[in-house]
Coordinates of C-alpha atoms in Angstrom, one line a residue:
X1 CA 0.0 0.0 0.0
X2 CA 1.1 3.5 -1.1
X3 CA 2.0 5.8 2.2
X4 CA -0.5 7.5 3.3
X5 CA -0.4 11.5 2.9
X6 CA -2.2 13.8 6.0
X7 CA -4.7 16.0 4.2
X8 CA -6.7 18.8 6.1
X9 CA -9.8 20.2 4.1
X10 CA -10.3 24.6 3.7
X11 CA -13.5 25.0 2.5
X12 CA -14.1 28.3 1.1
X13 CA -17.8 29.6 1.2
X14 CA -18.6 32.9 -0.8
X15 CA -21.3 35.2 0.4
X16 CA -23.0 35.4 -3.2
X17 CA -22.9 32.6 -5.6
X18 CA -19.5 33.0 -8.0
X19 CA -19.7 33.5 -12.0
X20 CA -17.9 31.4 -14.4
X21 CA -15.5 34.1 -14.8
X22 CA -14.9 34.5 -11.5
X23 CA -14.8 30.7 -10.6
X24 CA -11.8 30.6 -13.7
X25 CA -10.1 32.7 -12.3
X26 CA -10.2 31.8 -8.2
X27 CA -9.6 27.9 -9.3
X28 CA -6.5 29.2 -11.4
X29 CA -5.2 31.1 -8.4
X30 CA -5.6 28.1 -6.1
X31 CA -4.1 25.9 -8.2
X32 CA -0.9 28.0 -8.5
X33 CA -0.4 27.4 -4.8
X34 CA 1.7 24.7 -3.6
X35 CA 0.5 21.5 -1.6
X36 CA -2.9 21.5 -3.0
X37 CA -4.4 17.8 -3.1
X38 CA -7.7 18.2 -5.0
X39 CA -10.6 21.2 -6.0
X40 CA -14.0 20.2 -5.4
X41 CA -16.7 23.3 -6.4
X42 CA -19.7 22.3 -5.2
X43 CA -23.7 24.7 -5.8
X44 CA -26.5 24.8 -7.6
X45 CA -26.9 22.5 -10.6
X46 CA -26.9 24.1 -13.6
X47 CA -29.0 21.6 -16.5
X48 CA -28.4 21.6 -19.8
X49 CA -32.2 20.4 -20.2
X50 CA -35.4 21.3 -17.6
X51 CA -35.6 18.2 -15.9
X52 CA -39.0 17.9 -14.9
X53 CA -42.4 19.5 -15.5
X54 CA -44.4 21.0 -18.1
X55 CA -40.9 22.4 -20.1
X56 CA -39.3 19.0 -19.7
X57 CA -36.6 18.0 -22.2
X58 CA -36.6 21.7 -23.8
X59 CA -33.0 23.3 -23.0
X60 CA -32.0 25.9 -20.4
X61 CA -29.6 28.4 -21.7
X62 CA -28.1 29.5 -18.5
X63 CA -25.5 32.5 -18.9
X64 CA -22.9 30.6 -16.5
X65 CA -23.0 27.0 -18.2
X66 CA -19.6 27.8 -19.5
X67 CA -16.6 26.1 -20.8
X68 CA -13.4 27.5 -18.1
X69 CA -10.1 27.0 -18.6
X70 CA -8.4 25.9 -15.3
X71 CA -4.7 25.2 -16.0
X72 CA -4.9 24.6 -19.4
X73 CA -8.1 22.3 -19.2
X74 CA -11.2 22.6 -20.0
X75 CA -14.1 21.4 -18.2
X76 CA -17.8 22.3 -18.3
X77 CA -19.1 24.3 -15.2
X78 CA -22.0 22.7 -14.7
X79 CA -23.0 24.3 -11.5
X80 CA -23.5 27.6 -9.9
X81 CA -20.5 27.5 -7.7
X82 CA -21.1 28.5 -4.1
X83 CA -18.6 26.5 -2.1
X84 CA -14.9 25.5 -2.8
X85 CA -12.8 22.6 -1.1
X86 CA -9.7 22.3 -1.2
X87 CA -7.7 19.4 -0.2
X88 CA -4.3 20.6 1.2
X89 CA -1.0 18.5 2.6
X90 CA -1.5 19.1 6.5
X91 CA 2.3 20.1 6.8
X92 CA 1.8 23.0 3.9
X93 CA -1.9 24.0 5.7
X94 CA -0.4 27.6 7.2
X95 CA 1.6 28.2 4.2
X96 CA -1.7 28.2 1.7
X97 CA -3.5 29.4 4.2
X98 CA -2.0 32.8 3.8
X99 CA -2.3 32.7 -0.2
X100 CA -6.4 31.3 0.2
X101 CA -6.6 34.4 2.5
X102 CA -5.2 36.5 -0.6
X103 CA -7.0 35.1 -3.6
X104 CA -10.5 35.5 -1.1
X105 CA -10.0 39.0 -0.3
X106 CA -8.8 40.1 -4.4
X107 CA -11.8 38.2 -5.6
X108 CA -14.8 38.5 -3.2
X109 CA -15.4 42.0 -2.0
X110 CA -19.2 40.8 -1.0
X111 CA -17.7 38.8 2.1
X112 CA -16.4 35.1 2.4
X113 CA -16.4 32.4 5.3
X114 CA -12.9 29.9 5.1
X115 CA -13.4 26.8 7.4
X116 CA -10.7 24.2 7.9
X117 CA -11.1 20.4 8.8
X118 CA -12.0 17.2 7.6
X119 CA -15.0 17.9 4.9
X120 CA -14.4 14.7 2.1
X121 CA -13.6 11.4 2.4
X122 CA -9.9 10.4 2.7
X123 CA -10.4 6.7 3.0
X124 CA -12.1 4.3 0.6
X125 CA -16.2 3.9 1.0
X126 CA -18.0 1.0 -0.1
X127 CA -19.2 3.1 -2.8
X128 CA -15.3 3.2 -4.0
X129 CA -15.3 -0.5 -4.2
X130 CA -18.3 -0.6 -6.2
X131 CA -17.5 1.8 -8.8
X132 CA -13.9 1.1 -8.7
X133 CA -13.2 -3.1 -7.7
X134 CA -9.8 -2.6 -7.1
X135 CA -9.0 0.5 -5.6
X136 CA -5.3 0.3 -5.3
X137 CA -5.0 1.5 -8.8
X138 CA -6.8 4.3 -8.8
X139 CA -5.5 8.0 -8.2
X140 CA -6.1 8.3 -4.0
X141 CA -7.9 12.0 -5.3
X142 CA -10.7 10.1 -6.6
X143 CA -11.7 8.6 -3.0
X144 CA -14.9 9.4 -2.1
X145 CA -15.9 11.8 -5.2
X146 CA -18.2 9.7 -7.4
X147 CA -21.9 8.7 -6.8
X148 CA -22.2 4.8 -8.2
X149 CA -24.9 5.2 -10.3
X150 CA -22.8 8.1 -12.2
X151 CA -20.4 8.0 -14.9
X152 CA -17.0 9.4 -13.5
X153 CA -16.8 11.1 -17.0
X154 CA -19.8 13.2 -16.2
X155 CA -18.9 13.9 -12.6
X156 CA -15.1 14.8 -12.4
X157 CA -12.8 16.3 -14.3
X158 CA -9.0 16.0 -13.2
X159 CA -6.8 18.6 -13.3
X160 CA -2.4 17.8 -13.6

């Protein structure tokens, strides 16, 4: 078994819900720091279709269902982002913890809360062995992030 690496969680909770520009350009920023594990952006779905009702099927042209650019990928934002975690090595926590200060103070003037501790799932769930069988071949950043009945295409996107 690979070693084991002590991870503490900072999750990041705007007072307004963030646009795609301004979700681009906070994941960039957080990604330039160093010691981070994993992103997850987590908010109100954003469909591509109405799901249910009367208008069910037609398509919902929401103006932040955008294509971002977060270190040179591309991934669909697919929700309305109004929390960020962030997965940080526990011996690098104070030194981000300066630069998350930074990038939330440039980029949300309306007010921010940061939390730290343990918010996502560092060990395998029996979901993991489900979708996975074998989970020693995996990348340890996709513990606890899928939903079995979901393809991992549709629900992840992995940034280098």
């Amino acid at each position: 078994m690979s070693e084991v690496i002590k991870v503490v969680d900072v999750k990041i909770f705007p007072h307004r819900y963030l646009k795609a520009e301004t979700t681009e350009k906070v994941l960039n920023e957080i990604y330039d720091l160093d010691g981070i594990v994993r992103v997850i952006v987590h908010g109100q779905p954003l469909p591509k279709t109405v799901p249910f009702g009367p208008a069910r099927g037609l398509p919902v042209n929401h103006q932040d269902r955008k294509v971002i650019k977060v270190k040179g990928e591309e991934m669909e934002l697919r929700v309305k982002v109004g929390e960020i975690i962030i997965t940080v090595e526990g011996e690098k926590l104070e030194k981000i913890m300066d630069g998350i200060e930074e990038i939330c103070k440039r980029n949300f003037p309306f007010g921010y809360d940061i939390y730290v501790g343990a918010f996502t799932k560092i060990k395998p769930t029996v979901t993991d062995y489900m979708k996975y069988g074998d989970i020693s071949s995996i990348d340890p950043r996709l513990i606890g992030m899928v939903d079995a009945s979901a393809r991992l295409k549709d629900s992840v996107k992995m940034i280098k």
